[in-house]
Coordinates of C-alpha atoms in Angstrom, one line a residue:
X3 CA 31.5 -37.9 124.3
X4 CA 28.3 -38.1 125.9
X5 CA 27.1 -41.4 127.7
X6 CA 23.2 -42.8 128.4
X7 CA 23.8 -46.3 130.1
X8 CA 23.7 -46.4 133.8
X9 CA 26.6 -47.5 135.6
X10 CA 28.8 -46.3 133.2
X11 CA 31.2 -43.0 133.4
X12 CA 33.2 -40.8 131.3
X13 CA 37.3 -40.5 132.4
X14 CA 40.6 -39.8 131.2
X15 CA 42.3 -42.8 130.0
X16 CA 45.2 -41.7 132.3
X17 CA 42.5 -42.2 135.3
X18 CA 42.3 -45.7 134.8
X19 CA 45.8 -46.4 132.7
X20 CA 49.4 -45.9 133.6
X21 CA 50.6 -44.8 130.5
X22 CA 54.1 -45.8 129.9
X23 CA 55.0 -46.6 133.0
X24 CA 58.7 -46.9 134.1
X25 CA 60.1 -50.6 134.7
X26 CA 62.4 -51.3 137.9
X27 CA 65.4 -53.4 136.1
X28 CA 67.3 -54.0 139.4
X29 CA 65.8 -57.4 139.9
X30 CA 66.5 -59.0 136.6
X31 CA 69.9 -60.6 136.1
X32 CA 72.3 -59.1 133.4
X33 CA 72.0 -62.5 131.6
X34 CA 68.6 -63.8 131.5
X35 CA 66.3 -64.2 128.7
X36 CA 63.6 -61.8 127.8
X37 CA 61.7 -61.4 125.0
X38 CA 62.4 -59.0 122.2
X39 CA 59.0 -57.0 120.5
X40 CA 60.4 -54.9 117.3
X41 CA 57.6 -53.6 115.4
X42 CA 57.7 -55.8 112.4
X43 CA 56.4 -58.6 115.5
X44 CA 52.8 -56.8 116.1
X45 CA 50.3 -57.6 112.8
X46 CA 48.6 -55.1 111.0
X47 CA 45.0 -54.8 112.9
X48 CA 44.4 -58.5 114.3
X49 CA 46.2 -57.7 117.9
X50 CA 48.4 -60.7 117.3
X51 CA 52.1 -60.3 118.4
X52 CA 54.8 -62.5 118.2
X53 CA 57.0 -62.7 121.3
X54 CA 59.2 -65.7 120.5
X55 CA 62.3 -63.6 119.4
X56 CA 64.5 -63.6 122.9
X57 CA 67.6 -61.7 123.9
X58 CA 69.9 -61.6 127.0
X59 CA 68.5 -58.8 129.2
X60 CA 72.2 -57.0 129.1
X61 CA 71.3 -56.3 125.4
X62 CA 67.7 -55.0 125.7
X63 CA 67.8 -52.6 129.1
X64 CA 68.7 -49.7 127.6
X65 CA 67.4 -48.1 124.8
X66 CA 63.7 -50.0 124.0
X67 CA 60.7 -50.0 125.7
X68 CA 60.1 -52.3 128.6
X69 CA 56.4 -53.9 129.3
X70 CA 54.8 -56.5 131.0
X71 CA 52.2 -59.2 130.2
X72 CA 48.6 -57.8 130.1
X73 CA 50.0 -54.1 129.1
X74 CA 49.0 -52.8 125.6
X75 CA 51.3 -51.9 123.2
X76 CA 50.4 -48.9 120.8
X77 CA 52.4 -48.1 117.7
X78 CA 53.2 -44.5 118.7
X79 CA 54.4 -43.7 114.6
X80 CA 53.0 -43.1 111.2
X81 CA 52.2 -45.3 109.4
X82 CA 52.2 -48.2 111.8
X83 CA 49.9 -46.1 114.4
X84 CA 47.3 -45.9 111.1
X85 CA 48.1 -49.2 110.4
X86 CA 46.6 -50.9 113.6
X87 CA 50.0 -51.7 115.1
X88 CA 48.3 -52.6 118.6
X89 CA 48.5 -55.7 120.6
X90 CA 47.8 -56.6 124.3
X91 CA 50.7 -58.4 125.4
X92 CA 50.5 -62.2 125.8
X93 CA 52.1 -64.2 128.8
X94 CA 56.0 -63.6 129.0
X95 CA 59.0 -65.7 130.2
X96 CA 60.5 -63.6 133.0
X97 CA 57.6 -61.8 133.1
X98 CA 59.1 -58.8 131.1
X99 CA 59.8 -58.1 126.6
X100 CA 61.3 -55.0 125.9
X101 CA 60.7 -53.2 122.3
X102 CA 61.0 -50.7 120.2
X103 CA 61.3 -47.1 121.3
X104 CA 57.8 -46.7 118.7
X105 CA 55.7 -48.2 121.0
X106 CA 53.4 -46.6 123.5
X107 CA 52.8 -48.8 126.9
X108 CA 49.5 -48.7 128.0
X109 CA 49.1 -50.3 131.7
X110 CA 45.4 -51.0 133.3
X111 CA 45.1 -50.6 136.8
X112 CA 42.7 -53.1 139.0
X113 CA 39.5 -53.4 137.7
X114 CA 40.2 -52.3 134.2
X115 CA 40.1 -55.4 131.7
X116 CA 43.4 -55.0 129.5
X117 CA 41.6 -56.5 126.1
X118 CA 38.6 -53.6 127.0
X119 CA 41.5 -50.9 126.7
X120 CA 42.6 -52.6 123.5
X121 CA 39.6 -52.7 121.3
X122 CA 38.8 -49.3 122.1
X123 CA 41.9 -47.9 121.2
X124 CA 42.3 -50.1 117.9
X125 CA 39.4 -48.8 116.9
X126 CA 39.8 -46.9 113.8
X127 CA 37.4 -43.6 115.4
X128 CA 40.2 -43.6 117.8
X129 CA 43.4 -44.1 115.4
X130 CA 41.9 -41.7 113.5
X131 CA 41.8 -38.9 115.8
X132 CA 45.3 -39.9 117.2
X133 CA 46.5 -39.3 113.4
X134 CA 45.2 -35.9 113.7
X135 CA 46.7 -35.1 117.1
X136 CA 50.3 -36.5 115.9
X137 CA 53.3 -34.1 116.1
X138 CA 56.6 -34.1 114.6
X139 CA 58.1 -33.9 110.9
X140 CA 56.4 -35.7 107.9
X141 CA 57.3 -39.0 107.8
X142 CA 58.2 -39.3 111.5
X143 CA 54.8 -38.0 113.3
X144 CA 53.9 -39.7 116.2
X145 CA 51.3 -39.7 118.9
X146 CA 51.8 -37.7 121.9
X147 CA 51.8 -39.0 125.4
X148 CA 49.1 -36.2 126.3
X149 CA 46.6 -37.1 123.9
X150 CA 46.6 -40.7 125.4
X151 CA 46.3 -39.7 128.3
X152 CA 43.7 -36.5 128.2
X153 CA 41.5 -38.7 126.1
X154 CA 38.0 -39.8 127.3
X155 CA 37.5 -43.3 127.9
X156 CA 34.1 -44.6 128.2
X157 CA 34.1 -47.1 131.4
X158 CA 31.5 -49.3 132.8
X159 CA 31.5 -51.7 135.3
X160 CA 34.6 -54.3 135.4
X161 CA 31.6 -57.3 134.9
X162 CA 30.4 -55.2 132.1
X163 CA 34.0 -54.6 130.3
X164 CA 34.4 -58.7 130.4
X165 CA 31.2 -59.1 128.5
X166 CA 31.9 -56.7 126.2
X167 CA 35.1 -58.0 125.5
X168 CA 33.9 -62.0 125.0
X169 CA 30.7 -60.4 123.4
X170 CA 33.2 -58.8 120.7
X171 CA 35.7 -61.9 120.4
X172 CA 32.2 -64.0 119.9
X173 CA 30.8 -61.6 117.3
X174 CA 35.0 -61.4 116.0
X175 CA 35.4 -65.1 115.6
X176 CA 32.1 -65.3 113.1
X177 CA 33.5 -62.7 110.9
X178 CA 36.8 -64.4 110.6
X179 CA 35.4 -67.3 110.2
X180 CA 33.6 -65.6 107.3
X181 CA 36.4 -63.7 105.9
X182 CA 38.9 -67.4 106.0
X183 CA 36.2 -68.6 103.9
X184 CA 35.6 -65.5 101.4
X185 CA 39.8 -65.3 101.5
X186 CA 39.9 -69.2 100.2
X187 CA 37.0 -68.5 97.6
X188 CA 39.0 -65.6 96.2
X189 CA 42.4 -67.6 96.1
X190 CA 40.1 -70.8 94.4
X191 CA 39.0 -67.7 91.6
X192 CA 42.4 -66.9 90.7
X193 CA 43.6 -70.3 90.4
X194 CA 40.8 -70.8 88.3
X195 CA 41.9 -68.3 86.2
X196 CA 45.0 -69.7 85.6
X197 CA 44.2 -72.9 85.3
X198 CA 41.6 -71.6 82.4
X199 CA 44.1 -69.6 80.5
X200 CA 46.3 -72.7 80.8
X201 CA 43.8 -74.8 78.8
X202 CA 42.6 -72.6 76.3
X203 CA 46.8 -72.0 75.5
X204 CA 47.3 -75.6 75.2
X205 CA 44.2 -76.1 72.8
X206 CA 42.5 -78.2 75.3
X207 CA 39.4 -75.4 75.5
X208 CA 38.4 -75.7 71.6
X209 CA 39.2 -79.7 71.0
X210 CA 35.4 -79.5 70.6
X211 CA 34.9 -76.3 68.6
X212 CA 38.1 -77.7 66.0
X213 CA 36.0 -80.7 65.8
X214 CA 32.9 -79.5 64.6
X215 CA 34.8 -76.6 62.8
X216 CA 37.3 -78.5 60.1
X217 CA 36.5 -75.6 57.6
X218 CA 37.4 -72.6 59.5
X219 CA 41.3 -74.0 60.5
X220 CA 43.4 -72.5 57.8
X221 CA 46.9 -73.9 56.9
X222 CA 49.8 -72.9 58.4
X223 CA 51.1 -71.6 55.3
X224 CA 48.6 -69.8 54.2
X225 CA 48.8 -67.9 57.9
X226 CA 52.0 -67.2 57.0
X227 CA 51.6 -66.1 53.6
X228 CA 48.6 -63.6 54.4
X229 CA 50.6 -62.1 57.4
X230 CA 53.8 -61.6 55.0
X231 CA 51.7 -60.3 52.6
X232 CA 49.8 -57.7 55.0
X233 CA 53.0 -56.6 56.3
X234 CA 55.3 -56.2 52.8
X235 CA 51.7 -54.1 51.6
X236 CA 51.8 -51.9 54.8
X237 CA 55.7 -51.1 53.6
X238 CA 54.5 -50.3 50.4
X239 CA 52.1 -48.0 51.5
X240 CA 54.8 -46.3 54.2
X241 CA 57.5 -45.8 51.1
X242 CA 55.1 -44.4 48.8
X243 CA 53.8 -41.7 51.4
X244 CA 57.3 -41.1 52.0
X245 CA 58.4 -40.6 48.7
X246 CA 55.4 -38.3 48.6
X247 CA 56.0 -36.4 51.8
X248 CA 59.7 -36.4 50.8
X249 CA 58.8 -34.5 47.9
X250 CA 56.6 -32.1 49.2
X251 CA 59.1 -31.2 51.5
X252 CA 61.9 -30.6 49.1
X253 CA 59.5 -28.9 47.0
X254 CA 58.7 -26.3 50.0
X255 CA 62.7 -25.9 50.2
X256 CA 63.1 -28.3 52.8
X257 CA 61.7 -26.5 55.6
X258 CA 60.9 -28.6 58.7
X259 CA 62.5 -31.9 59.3
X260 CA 63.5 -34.1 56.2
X261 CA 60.9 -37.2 56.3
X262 CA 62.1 -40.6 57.6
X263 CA 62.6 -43.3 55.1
X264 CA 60.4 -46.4 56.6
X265 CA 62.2 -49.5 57.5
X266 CA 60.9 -53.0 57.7
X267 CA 60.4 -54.4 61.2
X268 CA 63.7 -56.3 62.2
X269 CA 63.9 -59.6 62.6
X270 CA 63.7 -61.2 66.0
X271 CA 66.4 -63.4 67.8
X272 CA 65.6 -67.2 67.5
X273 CA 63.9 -68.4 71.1
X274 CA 66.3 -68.7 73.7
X275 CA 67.1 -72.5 74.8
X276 CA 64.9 -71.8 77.8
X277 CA 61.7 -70.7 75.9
X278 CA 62.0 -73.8 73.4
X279 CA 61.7 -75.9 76.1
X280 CA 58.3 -74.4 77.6
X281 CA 57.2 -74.0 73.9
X282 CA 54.5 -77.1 74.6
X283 CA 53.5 -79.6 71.7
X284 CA 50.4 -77.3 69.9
X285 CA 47.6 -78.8 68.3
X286 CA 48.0 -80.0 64.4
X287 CA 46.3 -76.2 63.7
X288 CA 48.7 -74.2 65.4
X289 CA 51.6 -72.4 64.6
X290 CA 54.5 -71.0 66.7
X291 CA 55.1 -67.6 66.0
X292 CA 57.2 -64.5 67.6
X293 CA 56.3 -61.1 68.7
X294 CA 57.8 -59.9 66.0
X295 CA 56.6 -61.7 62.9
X296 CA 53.4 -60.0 63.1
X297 CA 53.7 -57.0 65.4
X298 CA 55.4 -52.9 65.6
X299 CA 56.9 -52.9 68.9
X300 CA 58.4 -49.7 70.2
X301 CA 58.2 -47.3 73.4
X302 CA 59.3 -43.7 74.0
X303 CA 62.6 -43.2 73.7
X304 CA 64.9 -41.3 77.1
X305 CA 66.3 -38.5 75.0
X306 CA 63.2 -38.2 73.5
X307 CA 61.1 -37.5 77.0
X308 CA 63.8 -35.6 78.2
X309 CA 63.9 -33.3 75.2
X310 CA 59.9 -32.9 74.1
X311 CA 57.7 -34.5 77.0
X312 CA 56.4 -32.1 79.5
X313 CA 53.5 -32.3 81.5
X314 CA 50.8 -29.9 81.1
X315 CA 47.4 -29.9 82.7
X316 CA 45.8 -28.2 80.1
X317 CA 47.0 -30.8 77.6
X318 CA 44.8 -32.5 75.8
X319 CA 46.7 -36.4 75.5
X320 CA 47.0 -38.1 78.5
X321 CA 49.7 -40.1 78.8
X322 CA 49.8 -43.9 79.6
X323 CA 52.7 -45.1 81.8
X324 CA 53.4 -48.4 83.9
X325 CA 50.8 -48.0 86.4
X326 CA 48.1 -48.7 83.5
X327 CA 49.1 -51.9 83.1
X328 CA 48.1 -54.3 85.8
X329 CA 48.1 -58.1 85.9
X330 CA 44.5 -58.2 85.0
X331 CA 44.8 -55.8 82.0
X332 CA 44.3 -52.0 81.7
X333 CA 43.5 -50.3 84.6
X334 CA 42.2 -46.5 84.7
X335 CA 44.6 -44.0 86.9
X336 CA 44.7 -40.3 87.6
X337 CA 46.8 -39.1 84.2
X338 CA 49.3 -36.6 83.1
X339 CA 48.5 -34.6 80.4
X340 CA 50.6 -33.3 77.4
X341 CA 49.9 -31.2 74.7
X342 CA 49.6 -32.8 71.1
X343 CA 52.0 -29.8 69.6
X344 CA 54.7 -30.6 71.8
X345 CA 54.8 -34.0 70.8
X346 CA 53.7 -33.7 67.2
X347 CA 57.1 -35.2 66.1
X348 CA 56.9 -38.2 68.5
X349 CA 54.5 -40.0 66.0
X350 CA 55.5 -43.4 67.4
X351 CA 54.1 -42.7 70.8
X352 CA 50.7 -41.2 69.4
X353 CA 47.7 -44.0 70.4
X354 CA 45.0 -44.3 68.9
X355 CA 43.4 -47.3 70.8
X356 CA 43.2 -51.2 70.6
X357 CA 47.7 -51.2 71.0
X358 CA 49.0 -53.7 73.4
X359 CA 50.6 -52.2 76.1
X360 CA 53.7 -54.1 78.3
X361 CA 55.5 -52.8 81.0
X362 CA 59.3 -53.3 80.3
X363 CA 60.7 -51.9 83.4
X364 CA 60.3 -52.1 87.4
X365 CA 57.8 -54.2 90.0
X366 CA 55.3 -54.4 87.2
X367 CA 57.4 -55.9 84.2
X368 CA 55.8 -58.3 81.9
X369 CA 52.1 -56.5 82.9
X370 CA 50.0 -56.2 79.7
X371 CA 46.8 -54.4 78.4
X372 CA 44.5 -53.2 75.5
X373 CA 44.8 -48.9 75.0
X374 CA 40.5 -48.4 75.1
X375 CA 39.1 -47.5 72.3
X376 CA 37.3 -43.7 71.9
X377 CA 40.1 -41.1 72.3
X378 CA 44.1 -40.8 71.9
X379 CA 46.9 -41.4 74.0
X380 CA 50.5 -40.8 74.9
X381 CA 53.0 -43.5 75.1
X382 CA 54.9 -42.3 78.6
X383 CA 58.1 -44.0 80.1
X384 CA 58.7 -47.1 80.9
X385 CA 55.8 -49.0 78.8
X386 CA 56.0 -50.9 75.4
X387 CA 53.9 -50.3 72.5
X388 CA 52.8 -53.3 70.4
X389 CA 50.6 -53.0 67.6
X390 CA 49.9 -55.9 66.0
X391 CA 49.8 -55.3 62.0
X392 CA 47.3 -58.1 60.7
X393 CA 44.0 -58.6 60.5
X394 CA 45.5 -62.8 61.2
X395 CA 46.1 -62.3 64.7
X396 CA 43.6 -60.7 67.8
X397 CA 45.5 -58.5 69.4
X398 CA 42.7 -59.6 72.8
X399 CA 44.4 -63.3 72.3
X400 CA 47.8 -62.3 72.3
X401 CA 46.7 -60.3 75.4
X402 CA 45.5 -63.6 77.3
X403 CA 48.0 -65.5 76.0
X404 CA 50.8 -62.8 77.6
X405 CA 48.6 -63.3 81.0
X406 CA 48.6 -67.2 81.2
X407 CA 51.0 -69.4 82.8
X408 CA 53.0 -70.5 79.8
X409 CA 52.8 -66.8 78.1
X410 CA 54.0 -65.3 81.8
X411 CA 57.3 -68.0 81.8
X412 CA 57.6 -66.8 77.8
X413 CA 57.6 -63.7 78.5
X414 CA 59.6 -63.0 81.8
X415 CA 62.2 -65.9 81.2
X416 CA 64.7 -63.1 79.7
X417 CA 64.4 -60.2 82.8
X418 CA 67.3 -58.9 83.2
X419 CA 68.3 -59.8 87.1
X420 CA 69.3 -56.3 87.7
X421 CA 68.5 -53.6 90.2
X422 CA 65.1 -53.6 88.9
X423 CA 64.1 -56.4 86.6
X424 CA 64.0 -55.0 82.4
X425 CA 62.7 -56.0 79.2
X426 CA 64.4 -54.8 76.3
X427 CA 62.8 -54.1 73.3
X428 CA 64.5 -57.0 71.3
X429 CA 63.6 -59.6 74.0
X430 CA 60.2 -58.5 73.7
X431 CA 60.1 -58.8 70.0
X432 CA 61.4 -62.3 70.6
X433 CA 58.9 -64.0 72.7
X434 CA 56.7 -66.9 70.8
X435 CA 53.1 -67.1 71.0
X436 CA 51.0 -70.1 69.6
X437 CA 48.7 -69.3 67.3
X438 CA 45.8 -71.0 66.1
X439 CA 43.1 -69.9 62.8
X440 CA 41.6 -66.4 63.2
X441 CA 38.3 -68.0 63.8
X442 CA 39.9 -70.2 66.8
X443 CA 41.2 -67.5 68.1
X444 CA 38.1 -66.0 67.9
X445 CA 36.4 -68.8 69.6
X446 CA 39.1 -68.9 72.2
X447 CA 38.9 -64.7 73.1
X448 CA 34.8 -65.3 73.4
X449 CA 34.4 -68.7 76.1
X450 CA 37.8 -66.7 77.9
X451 CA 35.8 -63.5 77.8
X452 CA 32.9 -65.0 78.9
X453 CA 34.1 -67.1 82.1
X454 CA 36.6 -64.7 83.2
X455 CA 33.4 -61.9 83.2
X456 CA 31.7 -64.4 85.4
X457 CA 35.2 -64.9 87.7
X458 CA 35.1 -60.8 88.2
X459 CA 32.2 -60.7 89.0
X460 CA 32.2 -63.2 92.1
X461 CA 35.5 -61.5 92.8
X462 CA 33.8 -58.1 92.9
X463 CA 30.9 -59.6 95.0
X464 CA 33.9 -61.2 97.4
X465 CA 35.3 -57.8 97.7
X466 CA 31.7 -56.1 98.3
X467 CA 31.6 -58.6 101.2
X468 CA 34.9 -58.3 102.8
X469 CA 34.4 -54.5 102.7
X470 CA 31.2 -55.3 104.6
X471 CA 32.5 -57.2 107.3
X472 CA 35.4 -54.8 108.1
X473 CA 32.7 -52.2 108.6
X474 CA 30.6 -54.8 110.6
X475 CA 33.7 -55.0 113.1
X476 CA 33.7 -50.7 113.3
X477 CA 30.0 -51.2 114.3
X478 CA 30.3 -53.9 116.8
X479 CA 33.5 -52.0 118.8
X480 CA 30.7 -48.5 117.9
X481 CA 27.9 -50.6 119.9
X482 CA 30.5 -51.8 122.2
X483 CA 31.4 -48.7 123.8
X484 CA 28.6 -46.7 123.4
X485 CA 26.9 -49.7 125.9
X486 CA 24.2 -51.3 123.6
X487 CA 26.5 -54.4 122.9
X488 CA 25.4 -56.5 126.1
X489 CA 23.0 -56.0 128.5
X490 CA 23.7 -54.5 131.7
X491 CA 23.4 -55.9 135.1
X492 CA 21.9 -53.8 138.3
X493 CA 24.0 -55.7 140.3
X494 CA 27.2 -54.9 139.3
X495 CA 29.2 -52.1 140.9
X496 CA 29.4 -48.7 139.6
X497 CA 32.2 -47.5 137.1
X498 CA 31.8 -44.6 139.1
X499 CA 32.5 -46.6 142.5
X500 CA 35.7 -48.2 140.4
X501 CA 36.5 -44.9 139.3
X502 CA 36.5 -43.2 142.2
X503 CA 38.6 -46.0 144.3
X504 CA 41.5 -45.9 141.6
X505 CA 41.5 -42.2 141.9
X506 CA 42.3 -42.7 146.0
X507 CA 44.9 -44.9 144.6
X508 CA 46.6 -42.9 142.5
X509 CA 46.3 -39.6 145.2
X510 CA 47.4 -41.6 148.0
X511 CA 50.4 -42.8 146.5
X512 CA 51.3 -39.8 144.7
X513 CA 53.9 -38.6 147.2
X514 CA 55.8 -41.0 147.7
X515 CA 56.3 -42.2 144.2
X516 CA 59.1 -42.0 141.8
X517 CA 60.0 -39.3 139.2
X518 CA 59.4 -41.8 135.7
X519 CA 62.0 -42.0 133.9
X520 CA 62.2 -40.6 130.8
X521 CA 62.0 -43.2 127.4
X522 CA 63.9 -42.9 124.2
X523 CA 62.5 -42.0 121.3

């Protein structure tokens, strides 16, 4: 670390810190109060920590880490260290918190400004090297006391650390200012979206287009009679290819597996009491309808990803699972791969693009989204299939409709309250979705389309700028300590002089001082 501002010096960080010092307990009655500092108390990179959890002393002096107001407190373990864990410690009742045993205690000696120490070390150029220097098994690496205390510390004069540090809380208090403001924005963009999907659901975003589009809204039974009548042709179509495939394969003396005979989609349950009393009046054009009336909903079965789904990295289908299903639609991941051979027999879970996708199983259940287009897939575990088999119904609108508030309370209002909430395949085949003319729907998918493109953007250029302002604080704390954040003054006293004066210190009363006492891990 090399240094150019005069007036400054490079030390050790145990030059000018005591780090983790020992506590004398002797004074402090057996019953008084004291506050209590677990881990879960220091936020995640804003130094804030909460000290109003107290304790009787007799439960807190042995076994945590005692520290003192003004000392910093540095999250000694993965991932908190990583996290930002850090917090100078705020004014205490009885003068002394104890904490958890994860905590490293950084004290400053005379001269050193506490919230100086702080920001440098919070820094993420300094977590990051401490991540590197961290010892121990995986999962349970920590920091060691000697890299805190070998490190080099950049110090200037004790004027200059104070206007560093209100230069850096100034500069701080703009960009959270800025990022309250961006955060409120982005919360107003998703309530928007709700609020959109909400109308368009309810009918309320096309009263206009219905108006000055009487010819294009199709009866109700005429829906339902092309939809029947798509579906009971599809059947056709399966049998005779099965009759045919059937007698191929008895013709080639039944080698190979004996076709399947095609079955007609079963019939759903009726709505449960609790969805027919969500299912809102619809406009005069609308229908009530169930997954199942015009949709093939299915997903990969256990015994059959046990017996014929293994991953290959040379295979040529990869496979969609939960994770590609998000609350805003697909989502690209990193895939697994198998091989179309293995699977040949598994035609249900072949995709072929444009099939709904809902997650049936874990954090994500109810998530839905459209297979792309351009290449095939493979159905993995714990994701539904639904293809929608008419020409009546966009399988885009049934998507929306899934991610809107009354499609979301449809949908989720049979999860199985288990150890992980479930869908099964019947109650998905069950939920009811309002449907309006193909050409509606149409009209519906397009204004969605359009104002939800324009709400992704402004969320992407929201994003853009908090990414922007967390690497304006890394540059501030960068000019901070490399002295071009405030001007210096000639008249202040040298770190050197500072330096030099805590090092007579810390020799003189070397001697005489006491062996520290170990702390728990």
């Amino acid at each position: 670390m090399s240094l150019c501002q005069a007036g400054w010096v490079i030390c050790k960080i145990s030059d000018v810190l005591e780090v983790n010092p020992g506590l004398d307990r002797s004074p402090f009655p057996q019953d008084a109060a004291v506050h209590f500092v677990p881990m879960s108390a220091v936020e995640t990179e804003t130094g804030k920590v909460d000290v109003s959890q107290l304790r009787p002393f007799s439960e807190v002096r042995k076994g945590y880490t005692p520290f003192v107001a003004g000392d910093i407190i540095f999250a000694k373990i993965t991932p908190c260290m990583e996290n930002g864990k850090i917090a100078v410690v705020p004014e205490l009742m009885n003068s002394v918190a104890c904490g958890s045993t994860e905590f490293h205690v950084l004290r400053a000696k005379h001269g050193v400004v506490p919230s100086y120490i702080y920001y440098f070390v919070s820094a993420k150029k300094f977590r990051f090297e401490a991540k590197h220097q961290m010892t121990g098994a995986v999962g349970q690496k920590r920091v060691p006391t000697g890299f805190l205390e070998g490190h080099p510390l950049p110090l200037p004069p004790t004027n200059e650390q104070r206007r560093i540090v209100a230069k850096i809380e100034e500069l701080f208090s703009e960009l959270d200012a800025s990022a309250e403001s961006l955060t409120r924005a982005r919360a107003q963009l998703k309530t928007y979206r709700q609020a959109l999907l909400k109308a368009a659901f309810e009918g309320k975003l096309t009263t206009d287009w219905r108006a000055a589009n009487p010819d294009k809204l199709h009866s109700l039974q005429a829906l339902l009679a092309r939809i029947r009548g798509e579906r009971d042709a599809r059947f056709i179509q399966a049998t005779t290819d099965w009759e045919t495939a059937l007698a191929d394969w008895e013709h080639q003396k039944q080698v190979g597996d004996r076709p399947s005979r095609p079955r007609r989609n079963p019939a759903p349950d009726p709505p449960t009491a609790h969805q027919r009393d969500n299912m809102t009046k619809l406009p005069s054009a609308w229908q009530w309808l169930q997954i199942a009336d015009f949709a093939f909903v299915t997903k990969l079965a256990g015994f059959e990803y046990t017996k014929y789904v293994k991953y290959d990295e040379t295979g040529d289908l990869p496979v969609i699972k939960a994770e590609n299903a998000g609350h805003l639609g697909f989502r690209e991941t990193s895939y697994s791969f198998v091989r179309s051979e293995t699977v040949a027999s598994l035609k249900r879970s072949i995709l072929r693009g444009g099939e709904l996708l809902m997650v049936f199983v874990g954090a994500g259940t109810g998530n839905v989204g459209i297979v792309p287009n351009g290449r095939k897939y493979f159905l993995g575990p714990n994701i539904a299939m639904l293809r929608i088999e008419t020409q009546c119904i966009a399988t885009r609108f049934v998507e929306l409709f899934l991610r809107s508030p009354l499609g979301s309370e449809l949908k989720l209002s049979t999860v199985k309250a288990v150890a992980q909430p479930s869908l099964s395949m019947e109650t998905i085949r069950q939920i009811p979705i309002p449907v309006p003319s193909t050409a509606e729907q149409s009209a519906i998918v397009a204004i969605v389309g359009e104002r939800l493109s324009a709400v992704d953007r402004a969320e992407a250029e929201i994003a853009d700028a908090l990414s922007r302002i967390k690497a304006l604080r890394q540059s501030i704390l960068n000019r901070a300590f490399s002295g071009q954040l405030v001007p210096q003054d000639p008249s202040d006293e040298p770190a050197a002089a500072l330096l030099a004066r805590l090092r007579a210190q810390s020799s003189y009363a070397a001697p005489g001082r006491k062996t520290r006492r170990k702390q728990t891990a």
